[in-house]
PDB file of C-alpha atoms in Angstrom:
ATOM      1  CA  MET A   1     -16.888  -5.304  11.103  1.00 35.00           C
ATOM      2  CA  TYR A   2     -15.480  -2.883  13.603  1.00 37.00           C
ATOM      3  CA  GLY A   3     -12.110  -1.356  12.797  1.00 45.00           C
ATOM      4  CA  LEU A   4     -12.325  -1.846   9.049  1.00 49.00           C
ATOM      5  CA  SER A   5     -13.295   1.727   8.221  1.00 54.00           C
ATOM      6  CA  ARG A   6     -10.734   3.807   6.370  1.00 52.00           C
ATOM      7  CA  SER A   7     -12.865   6.911   6.192  1.00 55.00           C
ATOM      8  CA  ASP A   8      -9.899   9.256   5.791  1.00 62.00           C
ATOM      9  CA  GLY A   9      -8.665   7.234   2.791  1.00 77.00           C
ATOM     10  CA  MET A  10      -5.043   8.248   3.292  1.00 73.00           C
ATOM     11  CA  CYS A  11      -3.259   4.897   3.670  1.00 79.00           C
ATOM     12  CA  PHE A  12       0.275   5.444   2.346  1.00 60.00           C
ATOM     13  CA  ALA A  13       0.410   2.041   0.702  1.00 66.00           C
ATOM     14  CA  CYS A  14      -3.034   1.532  -0.794  1.00 72.00           C
ATOM     15  CA  SER A  15      -5.093   4.725  -0.912  1.00 65.00           C
ATOM     16  CA  PRO A  16      -5.641   6.212  -4.383  1.00 75.00           C
ATOM     17  CA  LYS A  17      -6.286   9.557  -2.614  1.00 81.00           C
ATOM     18  CA  ASN A  18      -2.901   9.878  -0.939  1.00 73.00           C
ATOM     19  CA  PRO A  19      -0.862  12.179  -3.219  1.00 77.00           C
ATOM     20  CA  ILE A  20       2.487  10.731  -2.074  1.00 69.00           C
ATOM     21  CA  GLY A  21       1.251   7.148  -1.625  1.00 66.00           C
ATOM     22  CA  LEU A  22       2.123   3.977  -3.479  1.00 68.00           C
ATOM     23  CA  HIS A  23      -1.473   3.484  -4.766  1.00 71.00           C
ATOM     24  CA  LEU A  24      -1.256  -0.310  -4.536  1.00 75.00           C
ATOM     25  CA  GLU A  25      -4.262  -2.299  -5.756  1.00 83.00           C
ATOM     26  CA  PHE A  26      -4.475  -5.779  -4.216  1.00 86.00           C
ATOM     27  CA  SER A  27      -6.475  -8.754  -5.397  1.00 90.00           C
ATOM     28  CA  LEU A  28      -7.159 -12.041  -3.711  1.00 93.00           C
ATOM     29  CA  GLU A  29      -6.565 -15.073  -5.918  1.00 93.00           C
ATOM     30  CA  GLY A  30      -7.247 -18.245  -3.962  1.00 94.00           C
ATOM     31  CA  ASP A  31      -5.022 -18.088  -0.886  1.00 96.00           C
ATOM     32  CA  ILE A  32      -2.660 -15.473  -2.370  1.00 98.00           C
ATOM     33  CA  CYS A  33      -3.007 -11.695  -1.990  1.00 96.00           C
ATOM     34  CA  ARG A  34      -1.204  -9.998  -4.885  1.00 96.00           C
ATOM     35  CA  ALA A  35      -0.344  -6.572  -6.311  1.00 95.00           C
ATOM     36  CA  THR A  36       2.066  -5.177  -8.865  1.00 95.00           C
ATOM     37  CA  PHE A  37       4.119  -2.032  -8.443  1.00 92.00           C
ATOM     38  CA  THR A  38       6.543  -0.049 -10.565  1.00 94.00           C
ATOM     39  CA  ALA A  39       8.833   2.213  -8.555  1.00 90.00           C
ATOM     40  CA  GLY A  40       9.728   5.640  -9.869  1.00 89.00           C
ATOM     41  CA  GLU A  41      12.875   7.688  -9.284  1.00 93.00           C
ATOM     42  CA  GLU A  42      11.213   9.220  -6.217  1.00 89.00           C
ATOM     43  CA  HIS A  43      11.219   5.768  -4.593  1.00 87.00           C
ATOM     44  CA  GLN A  44      14.964   5.066  -4.870  1.00 93.00           C
ATOM     45  CA  GLY A  45      17.593   4.795  -2.167  1.00 94.00           C
ATOM     46  CA  TRP A  46      20.815   3.963  -4.019  1.00 95.00           C
ATOM     47  CA  ASP A  47      20.901   5.307  -7.557  1.00 95.00           C
ATOM     48  CA  GLY A  48      18.378   3.427  -9.662  1.00 97.00           C
ATOM     49  CA  LEU A  49      17.352   1.015  -6.897  1.00 97.00           C
ATOM     50  CA  LEU A  50      14.142   0.840  -4.858  1.00 95.00           C
ATOM     51  CA  HIS A  51      14.676   1.929  -1.235  1.00 96.00           C
ATOM     52  CA  GLY A  52      14.816  -1.019   1.182  1.00 96.00           C
ATOM     53  CA  GLY A  53      12.255   0.613   3.489  1.00 94.00           C
ATOM     54  CA  LEU A  54       9.761   0.698   0.645  1.00 94.00           C
ATOM     55  CA  ILE A  55      10.465  -2.963  -0.162  1.00 97.00           C
ATOM     56  CA  ALA A  56       9.580  -3.746   3.478  1.00 97.00           C
ATOM     57  CA  THR A  57       6.465  -1.580   3.125  1.00 93.00           C
ATOM     58  CA  LEU A  58       5.340  -3.557   0.056  1.00 96.00           C
ATOM     59  CA  LEU A  59       5.808  -6.859   1.895  1.00 98.00           C
ATOM     60  CA  ASP A  60       4.087  -5.642   5.080  1.00 96.00           C
ATOM     61  CA  GLU A  61       1.141  -4.216   3.162  1.00 94.00           C
ATOM     62  CA  ALA A  62       0.627  -7.406   1.150  1.00 96.00           C
ATOM     63  CA  MET A  63       0.363  -9.414   4.362  1.00 97.00           C
ATOM     64  CA  ALA A  64      -1.940  -6.851   5.969  1.00 94.00           C
ATOM     65  CA  GLN A  65      -4.118  -6.877   2.855  1.00 92.00           C
ATOM     66  CA  TRP A  66      -4.374 -10.691   3.006  1.00 96.00           C
ATOM     67  CA  LEU A  67      -6.077 -10.176   6.378  1.00 95.00           C
ATOM     68  CA  TRP A  68      -8.048  -7.074   5.309  1.00 91.00           C
ATOM     69  CA  HIS A  69      -9.574  -8.885   2.336  1.00 92.00           C
ATOM     70  CA  ARG A  70     -10.931 -11.438   4.810  1.00 93.00           C
ATOM     71  CA  GLY A  71     -12.475  -8.825   7.095  1.00 91.00           C
ATOM     72  CA  ILE A  72      -9.742  -9.096   9.740  1.00 92.00           C
ATOM     73  CA  ALA A  73      -8.512  -5.866  11.367  1.00 91.00           C
ATOM     74  CA  ALA A  74      -4.955  -6.520  12.538  1.00 94.00           C
ATOM     75  CA  MET A  75      -1.636  -4.701  12.922  1.00 94.00           C
ATOM     76  CA  THR A  76       1.935  -5.888  12.451  1.00 96.00           C
ATOM     77  CA  ALA A  77       3.475  -7.045  15.705  1.00 97.00           C
ATOM     78  CA  GLU A  78       6.761  -8.409  14.325  1.00 98.00           C
ATOM     79  CA  MET A  79       8.334  -8.707  10.880  1.00 98.00           C
ATOM     80  CA  LEU A  80      11.567 -10.267   9.619  1.00 99.00           C
ATOM     81  CA  THR A  81      12.682  -9.209   6.148  1.00 99.00           C
ATOM     82  CA  ARG A  82      15.392 -10.760   4.006  1.00 99.00           C
ATOM     83  CA  PHE A  83      16.744  -8.894   0.975  1.00 98.00           C
ATOM     84  CA  SER A  84      18.233 -11.137  -1.719  1.00 98.00           C
ATOM     85  CA  HIS A  85      18.559  -9.017  -4.866  1.00 98.00           C
ATOM     86  CA  PRO A  86      18.377  -5.312  -5.682  1.00 97.00           C
ATOM     87  CA  VAL A  87      15.115  -4.038  -7.136  1.00 98.00           C
ATOM     88  CA  PRO A  88      15.567  -1.560 -10.018  1.00 98.00           C
ATOM     89  CA  VAL A  89      13.211   1.399 -10.335  1.00 97.00           C
ATOM     90  CA  GLY A  90      11.092   1.476 -13.460  1.00 97.00           C
ATOM     91  CA  VAL A  91      10.582  -2.305 -13.478  1.00 97.00           C
ATOM     92  CA  PRO A  92       7.221  -3.865 -12.576  1.00 97.00           C
ATOM     93  CA  VAL A  93       7.454  -6.168  -9.550  1.00 97.00           C
ATOM     94  CA  THR A  94       4.861  -8.430  -7.979  1.00 98.00           C
ATOM     95  CA  VAL A  95       4.274  -8.753  -4.253  1.00 98.00           C
ATOM     96  CA  GLU A  96       2.439 -11.821  -2.935  1.00 98.00           C
ATOM     97  CA  ALA A  97       1.349 -12.796   0.566  1.00 98.00           C
ATOM     98  CA  TRP A  98      -0.179 -15.901   2.138  1.00 98.00           C
ATOM     99  CA  LYS A  99      -1.102 -17.297   5.542  1.00 98.00           C
ATOM    100  CA  VAL A 100       1.387 -19.574   7.280  1.00 98.00           C
ATOM    101  CA  GLY A 101      -0.431 -20.185  10.578  1.00 96.00           C
ATOM    102  CA  GLY A 102      -1.967 -18.573  13.588  1.00 91.00           C
ATOM    103  CA  LYS A 103      -3.823 -19.088  16.799  1.00 93.00           C
ATOM    104  CA  GLY A 104      -6.303 -16.896  18.645  1.00 92.00           C
ATOM    105  CA  ARG A 105      -5.575 -13.223  17.911  1.00 94.00           C
ATOM    106  CA  LEU A 106      -2.171 -14.021  16.352  1.00 96.00           C
ATOM    107  CA  TRP A 107      -1.790 -14.485  12.589  1.00 98.00           C
ATOM    108  CA  GLU A 108       1.440 -15.614  10.898  1.00 98.00           C
ATOM    109  CA  LEU A 109       1.952 -14.656   7.267  1.00 99.00           C
ATOM    110  CA  SER A 110       4.688 -14.679   4.635  1.00 99.00           C
ATOM    111  CA  ALA A 111       5.278 -12.565   1.571  1.00 99.00           C
ATOM    112  CA  HIS A 112       7.787 -12.183  -1.239  1.00 99.00           C
ATOM    113  CA  LEU A 113       8.643  -9.615  -3.872  1.00 98.00           C
ATOM    114  CA  ILE A 114       9.187 -11.065  -7.329  1.00 98.00           C
ATOM    115  CA  LEU A 115      11.231  -9.490 -10.138  1.00 98.00           C
ATOM    116  CA  PRO A 116      10.336  -9.984 -13.807  1.00 97.00           C
ATOM    117  CA  GLY A 117      11.519 -13.452 -14.749  1.00 96.00           C
ATOM    118  CA  GLY A 118      10.511 -14.924 -11.386  1.00 98.00           C
ATOM    119  CA  ARG A 119      13.544 -14.165  -9.187  1.00 98.00           C
ATOM    120  CA  VAL A 120      12.586 -13.448  -5.560  1.00 99.00           C
ATOM    121  CA  ALA A 121      14.191 -10.148  -4.538  1.00 99.00           C
ATOM    122  CA  ALA A 122      12.978 -10.063  -0.936  1.00 99.00           C
ATOM    123  CA  ARG A 123      10.852 -12.087   1.446  1.00 99.00           C
ATOM    124  CA  ALA A 124       9.291 -11.509   4.836  1.00 99.00           C
ATOM    125  CA  THR A 125       7.550 -13.356   7.606  1.00 99.00           C
ATOM    126  CA  ALA A 126       5.378 -11.509  10.067  1.00 98.00           C
ATOM    127  CA  LYS A 127       3.067 -11.867  13.030  1.00 98.00           C
ATOM    128  CA  PHE A 128      -0.079  -9.785  13.123  1.00 97.00           C
ATOM    129  CA  LEU A 129      -2.370  -9.231  16.111  1.00 96.00           C
ATOM    130  CA  THR A 130      -6.110  -8.858  15.641  1.00 94.00           C
ATOM    131  CA  MET A 131      -7.195  -5.533  17.083  1.00 87.00           C
ATOM    132  CA  LYS A 132      -9.374  -5.530  20.183  1.00 80.00           C
ATOM    133  CA  GLU A 133     -12.673  -3.650  20.147  1.00 71.00           C
ATOM    134  CA  GLY A 134     -12.016   0.038  20.818  1.00 61.00           C
ATOM    135  CA  SER A 135      -8.281  -0.107  20.101  1.00 58.00           C
ATOM    136  CA  PHE A 136      -8.631   1.389  16.614  1.00 56.00           C
ATOM    137  CA  PRO A 137      -9.364   5.104  16.417  1.00 55.00           C
ATOM    138  CA  ALA A 138     -12.922   5.733  15.249  1.00 50.00           C
TER     139      ALA A 138
END
């Protein structure tokens, strides 16, 4: 499918080749797209806590990967993020995403970031737009 080539392999969130990337590995289990991540000290904002921008990145990427795993090339158009609990560095967290709805080129998805023990630390809802032919760089 057009637009699904990542020939440069430098995606910040998921590429294993990006030396400063997060190296996320997503799997699709039923209708849930899931990955685990353990933040290091280099990912903190406040002392010992994962930076909020990286929490948003994890949530956004999980939703984008839900689409990607289905062969859908889309980009985030809008995202609302709610932070409920701090996320310590050095602790494995799970990010999960699923489809909520959509119509035409618009996809609506949700995601959450889960701490060990099951507490939801952050959640997001987003709208993604399917890319039109020729709108992705070759």
